CSV table of C-alpha atoms in Angstrom, one decimal:
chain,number,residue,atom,x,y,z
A,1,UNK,CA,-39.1,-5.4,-20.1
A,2,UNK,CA,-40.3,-3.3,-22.7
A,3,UNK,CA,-42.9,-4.1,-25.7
A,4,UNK,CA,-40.2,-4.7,-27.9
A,5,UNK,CA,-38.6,-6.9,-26.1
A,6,UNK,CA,-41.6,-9.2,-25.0
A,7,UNK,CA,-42.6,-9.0,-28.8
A,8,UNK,CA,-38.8,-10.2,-29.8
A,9,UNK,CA,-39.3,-13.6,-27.4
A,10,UNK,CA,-42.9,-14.1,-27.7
A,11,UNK,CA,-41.6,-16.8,-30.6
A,12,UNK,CA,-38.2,-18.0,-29.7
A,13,UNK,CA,-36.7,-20.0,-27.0
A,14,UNK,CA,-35.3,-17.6,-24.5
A,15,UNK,CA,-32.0,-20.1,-24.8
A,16,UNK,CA,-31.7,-18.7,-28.3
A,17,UNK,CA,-30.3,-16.3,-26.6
A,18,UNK,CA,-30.5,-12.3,-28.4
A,19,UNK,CA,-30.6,-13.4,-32.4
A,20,UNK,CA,-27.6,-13.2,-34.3
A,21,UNK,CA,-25.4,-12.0,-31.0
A,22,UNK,CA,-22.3,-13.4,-32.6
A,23,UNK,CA,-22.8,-12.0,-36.0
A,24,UNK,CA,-23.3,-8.4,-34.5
A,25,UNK,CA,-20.5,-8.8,-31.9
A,26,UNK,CA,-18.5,-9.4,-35.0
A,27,UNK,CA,-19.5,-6.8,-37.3
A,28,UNK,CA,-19.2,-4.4,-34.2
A,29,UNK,CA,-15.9,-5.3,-33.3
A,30,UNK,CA,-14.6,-4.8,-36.7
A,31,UNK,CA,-16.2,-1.4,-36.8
A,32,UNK,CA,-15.2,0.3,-33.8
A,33,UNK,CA,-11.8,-1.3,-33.0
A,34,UNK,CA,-8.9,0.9,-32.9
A,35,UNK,CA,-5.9,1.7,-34.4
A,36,UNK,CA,-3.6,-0.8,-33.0
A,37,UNK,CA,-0.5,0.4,-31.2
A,38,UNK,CA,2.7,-2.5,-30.6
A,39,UNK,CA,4.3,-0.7,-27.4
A,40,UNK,CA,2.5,-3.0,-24.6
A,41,UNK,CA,3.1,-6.0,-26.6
A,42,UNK,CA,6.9,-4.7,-26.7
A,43,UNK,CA,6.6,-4.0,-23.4
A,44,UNK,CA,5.5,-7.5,-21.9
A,45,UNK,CA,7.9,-8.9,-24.3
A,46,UNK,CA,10.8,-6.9,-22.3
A,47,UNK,CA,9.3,-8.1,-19.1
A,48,UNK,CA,9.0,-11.4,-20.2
A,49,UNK,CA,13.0,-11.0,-21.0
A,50,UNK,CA,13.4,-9.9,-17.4
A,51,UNK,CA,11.6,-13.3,-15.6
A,52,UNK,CA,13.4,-15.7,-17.9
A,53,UNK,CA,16.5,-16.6,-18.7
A,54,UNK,CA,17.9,-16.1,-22.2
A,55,UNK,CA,16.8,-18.5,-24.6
A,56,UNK,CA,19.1,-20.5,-26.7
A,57,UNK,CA,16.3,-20.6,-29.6
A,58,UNK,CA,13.2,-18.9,-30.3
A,59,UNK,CA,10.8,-18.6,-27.8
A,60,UNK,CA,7.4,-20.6,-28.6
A,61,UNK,CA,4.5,-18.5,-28.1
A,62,UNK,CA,1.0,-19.1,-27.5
A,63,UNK,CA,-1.7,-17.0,-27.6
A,64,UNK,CA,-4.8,-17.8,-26.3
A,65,UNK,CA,-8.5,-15.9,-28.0
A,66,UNK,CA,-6.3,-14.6,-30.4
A,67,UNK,CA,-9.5,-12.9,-31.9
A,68,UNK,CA,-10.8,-12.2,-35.8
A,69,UNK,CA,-7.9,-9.3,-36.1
A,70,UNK,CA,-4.5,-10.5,-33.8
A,71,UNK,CA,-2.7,-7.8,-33.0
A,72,UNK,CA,-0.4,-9.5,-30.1
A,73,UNK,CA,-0.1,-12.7,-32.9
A,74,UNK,CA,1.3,-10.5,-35.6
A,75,UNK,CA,3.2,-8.6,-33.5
A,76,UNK,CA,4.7,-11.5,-31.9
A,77,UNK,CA,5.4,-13.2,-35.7
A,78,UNK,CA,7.1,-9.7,-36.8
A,79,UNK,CA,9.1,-9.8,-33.9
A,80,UNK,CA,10.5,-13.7,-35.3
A,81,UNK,CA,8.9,-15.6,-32.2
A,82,UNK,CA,7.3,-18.8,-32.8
A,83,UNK,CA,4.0,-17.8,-32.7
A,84,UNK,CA,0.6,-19.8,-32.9
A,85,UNK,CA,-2.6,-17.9,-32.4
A,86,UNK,CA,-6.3,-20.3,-30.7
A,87,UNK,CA,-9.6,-18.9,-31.4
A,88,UNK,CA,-13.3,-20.6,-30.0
A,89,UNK,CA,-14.9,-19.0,-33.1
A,90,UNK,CA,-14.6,-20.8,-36.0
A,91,UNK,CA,-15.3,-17.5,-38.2
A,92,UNK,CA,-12.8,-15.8,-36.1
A,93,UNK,CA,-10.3,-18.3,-37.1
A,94,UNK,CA,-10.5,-17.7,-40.4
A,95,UNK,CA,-10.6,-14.2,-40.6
A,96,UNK,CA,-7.2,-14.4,-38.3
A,97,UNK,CA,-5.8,-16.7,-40.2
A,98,UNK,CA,-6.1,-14.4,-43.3
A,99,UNK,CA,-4.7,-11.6,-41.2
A,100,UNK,CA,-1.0,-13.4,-40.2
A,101,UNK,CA,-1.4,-14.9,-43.6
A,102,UNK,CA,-0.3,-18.6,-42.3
A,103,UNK,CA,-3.1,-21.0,-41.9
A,104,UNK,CA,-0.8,-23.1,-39.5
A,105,UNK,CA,-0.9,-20.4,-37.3
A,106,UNK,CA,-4.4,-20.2,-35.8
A,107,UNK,CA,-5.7,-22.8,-34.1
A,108,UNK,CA,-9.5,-23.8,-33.5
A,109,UNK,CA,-9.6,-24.1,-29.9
A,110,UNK,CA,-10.4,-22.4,-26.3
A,111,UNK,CA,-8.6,-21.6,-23.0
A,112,UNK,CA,-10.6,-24.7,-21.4
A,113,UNK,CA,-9.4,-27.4,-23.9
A,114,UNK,CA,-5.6,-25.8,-26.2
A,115,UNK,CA,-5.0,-27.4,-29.0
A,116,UNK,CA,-1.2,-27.7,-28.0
A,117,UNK,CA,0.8,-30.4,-26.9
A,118,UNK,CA,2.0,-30.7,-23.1
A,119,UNK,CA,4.8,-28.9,-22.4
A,120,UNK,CA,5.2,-27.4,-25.9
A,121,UNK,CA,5.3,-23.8,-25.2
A,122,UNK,CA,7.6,-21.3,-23.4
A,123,UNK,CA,4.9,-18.5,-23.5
A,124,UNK,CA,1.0,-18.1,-23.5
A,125,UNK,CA,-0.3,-15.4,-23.7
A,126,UNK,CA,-3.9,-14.8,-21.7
A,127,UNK,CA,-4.7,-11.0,-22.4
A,128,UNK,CA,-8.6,-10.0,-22.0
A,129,UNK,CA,-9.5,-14.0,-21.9
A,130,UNK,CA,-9.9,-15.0,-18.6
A,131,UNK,CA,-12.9,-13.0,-17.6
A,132,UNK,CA,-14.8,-14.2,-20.5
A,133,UNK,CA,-13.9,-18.2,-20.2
A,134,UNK,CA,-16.4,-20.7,-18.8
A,135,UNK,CA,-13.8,-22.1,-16.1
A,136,UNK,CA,-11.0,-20.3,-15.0
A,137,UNK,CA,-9.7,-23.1,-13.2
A,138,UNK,CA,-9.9,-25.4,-16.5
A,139,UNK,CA,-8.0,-22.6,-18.4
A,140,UNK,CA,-5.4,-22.0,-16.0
A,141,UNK,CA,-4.8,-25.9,-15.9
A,142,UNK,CA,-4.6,-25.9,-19.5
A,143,UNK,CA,-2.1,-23.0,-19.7
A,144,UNK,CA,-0.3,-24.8,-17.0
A,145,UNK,CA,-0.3,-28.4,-18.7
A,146,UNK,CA,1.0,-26.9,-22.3
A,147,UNK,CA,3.6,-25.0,-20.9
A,148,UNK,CA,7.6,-26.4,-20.9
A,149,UNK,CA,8.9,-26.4,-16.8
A,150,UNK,CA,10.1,-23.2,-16.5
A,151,UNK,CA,7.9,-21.3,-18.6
A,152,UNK,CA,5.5,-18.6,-17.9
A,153,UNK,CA,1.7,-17.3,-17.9
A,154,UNK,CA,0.9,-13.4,-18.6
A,155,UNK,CA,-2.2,-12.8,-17.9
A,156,UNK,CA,-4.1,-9.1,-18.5
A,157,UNK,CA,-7.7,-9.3,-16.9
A,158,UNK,CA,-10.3,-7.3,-14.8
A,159,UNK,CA,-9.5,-5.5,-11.9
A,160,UNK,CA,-12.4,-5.9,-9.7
A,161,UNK,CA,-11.0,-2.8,-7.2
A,162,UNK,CA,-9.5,-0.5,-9.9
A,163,UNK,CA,-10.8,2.9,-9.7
A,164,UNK,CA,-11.0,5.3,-12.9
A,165,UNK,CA,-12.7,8.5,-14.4
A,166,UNK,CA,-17.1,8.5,-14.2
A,167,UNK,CA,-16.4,4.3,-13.4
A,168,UNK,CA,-15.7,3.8,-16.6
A,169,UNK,CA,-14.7,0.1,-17.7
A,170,UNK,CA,-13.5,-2.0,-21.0
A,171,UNK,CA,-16.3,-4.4,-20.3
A,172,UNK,CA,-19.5,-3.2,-19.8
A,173,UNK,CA,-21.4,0.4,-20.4
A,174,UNK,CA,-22.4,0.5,-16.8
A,175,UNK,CA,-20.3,2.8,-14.9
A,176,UNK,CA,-18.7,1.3,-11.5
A,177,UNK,CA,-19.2,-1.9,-12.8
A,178,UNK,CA,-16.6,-3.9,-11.5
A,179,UNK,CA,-18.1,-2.5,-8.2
A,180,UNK,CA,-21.2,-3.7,-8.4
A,181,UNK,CA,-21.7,-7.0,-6.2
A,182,UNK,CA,-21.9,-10.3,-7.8
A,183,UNK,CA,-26.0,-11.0,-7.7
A,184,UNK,CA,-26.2,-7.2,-9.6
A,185,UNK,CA,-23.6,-8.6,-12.4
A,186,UNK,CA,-25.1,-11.5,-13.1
A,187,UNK,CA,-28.5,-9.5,-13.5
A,188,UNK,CA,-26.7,-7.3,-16.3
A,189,UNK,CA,-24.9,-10.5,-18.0
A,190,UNK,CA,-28.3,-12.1,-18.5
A,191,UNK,CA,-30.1,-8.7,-19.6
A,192,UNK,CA,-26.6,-8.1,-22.1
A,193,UNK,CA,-27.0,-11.9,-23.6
A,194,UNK,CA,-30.9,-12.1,-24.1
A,195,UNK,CA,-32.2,-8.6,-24.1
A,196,UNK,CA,-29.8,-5.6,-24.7
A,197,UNK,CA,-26.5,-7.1,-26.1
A,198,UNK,CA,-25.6,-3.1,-26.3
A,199,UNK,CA,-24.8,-3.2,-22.4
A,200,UNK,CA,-21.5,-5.1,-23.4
A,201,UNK,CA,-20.4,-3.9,-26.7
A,202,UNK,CA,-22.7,-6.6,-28.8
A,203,UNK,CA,-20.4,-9.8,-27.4
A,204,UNK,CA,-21.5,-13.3,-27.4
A,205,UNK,CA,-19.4,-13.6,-24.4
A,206,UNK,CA,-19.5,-10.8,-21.9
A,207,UNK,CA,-17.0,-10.6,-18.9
A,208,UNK,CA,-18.6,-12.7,-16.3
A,209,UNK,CA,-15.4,-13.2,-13.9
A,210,UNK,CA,-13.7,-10.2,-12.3
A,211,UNK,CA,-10.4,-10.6,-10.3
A,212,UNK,CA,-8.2,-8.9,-7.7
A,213,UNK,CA,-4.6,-9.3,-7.3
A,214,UNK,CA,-4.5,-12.5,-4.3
A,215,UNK,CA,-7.4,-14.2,-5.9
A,216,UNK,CA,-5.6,-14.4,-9.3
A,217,UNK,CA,-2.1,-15.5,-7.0
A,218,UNK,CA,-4.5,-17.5,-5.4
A,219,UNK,CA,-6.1,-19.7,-8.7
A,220,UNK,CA,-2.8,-19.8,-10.0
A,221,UNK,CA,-1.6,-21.2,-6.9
A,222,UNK,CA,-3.8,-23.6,-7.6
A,223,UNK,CA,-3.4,-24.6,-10.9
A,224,UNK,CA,0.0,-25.9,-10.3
A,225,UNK,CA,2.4,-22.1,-10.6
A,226,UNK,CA,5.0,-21.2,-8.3
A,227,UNK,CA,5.8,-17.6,-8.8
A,228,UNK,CA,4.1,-14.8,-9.3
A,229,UNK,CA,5.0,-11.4,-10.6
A,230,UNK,CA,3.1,-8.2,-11.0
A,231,UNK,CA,3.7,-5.1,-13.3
A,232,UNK,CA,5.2,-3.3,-10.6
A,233,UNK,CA,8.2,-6.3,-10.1
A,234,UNK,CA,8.7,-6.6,-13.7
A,235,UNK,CA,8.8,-2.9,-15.8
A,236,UNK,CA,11.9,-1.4,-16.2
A,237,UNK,CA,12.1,2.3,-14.8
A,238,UNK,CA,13.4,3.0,-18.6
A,239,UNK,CA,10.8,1.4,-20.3
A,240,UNK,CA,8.0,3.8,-22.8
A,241,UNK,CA,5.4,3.3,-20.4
A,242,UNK,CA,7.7,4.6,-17.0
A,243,UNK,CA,10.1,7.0,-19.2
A,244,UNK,CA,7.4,9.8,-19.5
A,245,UNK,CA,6.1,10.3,-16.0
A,246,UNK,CA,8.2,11.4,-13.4
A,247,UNK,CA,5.0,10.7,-10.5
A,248,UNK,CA,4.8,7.0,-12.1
A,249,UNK,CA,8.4,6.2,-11.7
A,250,UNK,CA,8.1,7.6,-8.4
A,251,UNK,CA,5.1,5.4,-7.1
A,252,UNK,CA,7.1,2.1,-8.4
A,253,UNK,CA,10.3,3.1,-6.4
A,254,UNK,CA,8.6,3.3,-3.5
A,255,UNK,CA,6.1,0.3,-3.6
A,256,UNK,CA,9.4,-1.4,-4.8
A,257,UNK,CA,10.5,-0.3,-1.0
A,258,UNK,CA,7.6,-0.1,1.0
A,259,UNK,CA,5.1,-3.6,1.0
A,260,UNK,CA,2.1,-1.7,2.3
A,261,UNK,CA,2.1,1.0,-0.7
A,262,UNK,CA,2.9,-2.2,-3.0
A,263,UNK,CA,0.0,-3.9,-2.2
A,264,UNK,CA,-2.4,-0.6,-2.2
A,265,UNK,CA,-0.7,0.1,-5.7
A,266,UNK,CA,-1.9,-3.7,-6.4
A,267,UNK,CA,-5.2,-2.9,-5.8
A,268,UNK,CA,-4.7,-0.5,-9.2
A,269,UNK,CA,-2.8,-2.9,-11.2
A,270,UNK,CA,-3.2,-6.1,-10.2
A,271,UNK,CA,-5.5,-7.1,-13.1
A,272,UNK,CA,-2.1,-8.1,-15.3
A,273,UNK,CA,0.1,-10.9,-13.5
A,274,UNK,CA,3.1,-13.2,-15.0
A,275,UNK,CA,2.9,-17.0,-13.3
A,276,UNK,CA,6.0,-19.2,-13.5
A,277,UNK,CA,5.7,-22.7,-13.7
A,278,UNK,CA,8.8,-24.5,-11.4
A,279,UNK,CA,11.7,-25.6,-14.1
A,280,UNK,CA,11.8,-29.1,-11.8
């Protein structure tokens, strides 16, 4: 620990956590996020149209830490689903409810405790939630509860095995991360939350849970779904994200035909899963 650091807690509860974390994490996120594109989001929406059948009205939508600026929401409201957005941080709600410009739209609540009614929704959507949530159990219970029989769970997460360019990662500024073994990450999450909040891009809730393939089957499991399906069962060899590489349709044709090189391929995408709840 340097000076600075030991003169920043020499006054303040070290349960204070790093001052004004959420503030910054804000005012960061606002700064530096990017130009949103809607292709993925039209993309899980076509696989979503694969695993279910068609719906004789609207499909009802959830979508859980919707954040201060909801992309998938507005998307999702553009596209005429019955969309409703829940958000943990109350200043987050309101900026998001000012972006979809319908109050009734976000909803002041978290993963661990929706503000829904059982059985209520066809859809919820869990992208970049689960590794930050206290309980992934509770969450995935809560998904589970709120959905209609026969609806379904996306879920988009960290890949604890996925491999990429210098280590890089979404989460943290550590290279090789998601690597690292458990004791070494908890190490950085306390350093991130009470003594350099840059290590995680400024969040008041880093990613503290990171996931393979089986072990999100597995919680799911669990939690009450029945099926599980994984980019690789569910993208259309037509779709924008196969139609402009020849090796990538290539790999999905044969994990499609070969289990072995489907689960090694798992080990590379297996951080985005759809669970189905049993219609009975």
């Amino acid at each position: 620990m340097n000076h600075a650091e030991v003169q920043l807690y020499e006054r303040r509860s070290l349960t204070d956590g790093y001052p004004n974390l959420q503030q910054i994490g804000s005012e960061y996120f606002a700064a530096h996020q990017a130009d949103p594109s809607t292709r993925y989001i039209d993309e899980v929406l076509k696989a979503i149209d694969v695993l279910l059948p068609p719906a004789a009205e609207v499909r009802r939508i959830a979508v859980t830490g919707c954040g201060q600026d909801p992309h998938s929401l507005k998307r999702l409201l553009e596209q005429g689903y019955v969309a409703t957005g829940v958000e943990p941080i109350e200043e987050f709600v309101e900026l998001a409810r000012q972006a979809v410009g319908e109050r009734e739209r976000v909803l002041l609540g978290c993963a661990e405790g929706l503000p829904l009614e059982s059985g209520s929704q066809d859809v919820i959507w869990l992208e970049s939630v689960l590794e930050h949530v206290d309980s992934v159990p509770k969450s995935l219970a809560e998904a589970y509860r709120v959905l209609a029989p026969g609806g379904l769970l996306y879920v988009k997460t960290t890949n604890r095995w996925r491999l990429s360019l210098l280590g890089t990662n979404h989460e943290f500024r550590v290279p090789f991360f998601n690597w690292f073994p458990a004791i070494v990450k908890e190490c950085y999450v306390f350093a991130h939350l009470h003594y350099k909040p840059h290590l995680a891009n400024y969040t008041p809730r880093p990613a503290v849970h990171w996931f393979t393939y089986p072990e999100l089957c597995r919680l799911g499991r669990e939690a009450g779904f029945a099926h599980f399906y994984s980019l690789l069962d569910v993208l259309t060899l037509d779709s924008a994200h196969m139609s402009g590489s020849f090796l990538r349709r290539t790999l999905v044709r044969l994990a499609r035909r070969n289990l072995w090189i489907k689960a090694l391929a798992l080990s590379q995408v297996g951080g985005t899963v759809f669970m189905w709840k049993r219609a009975k």
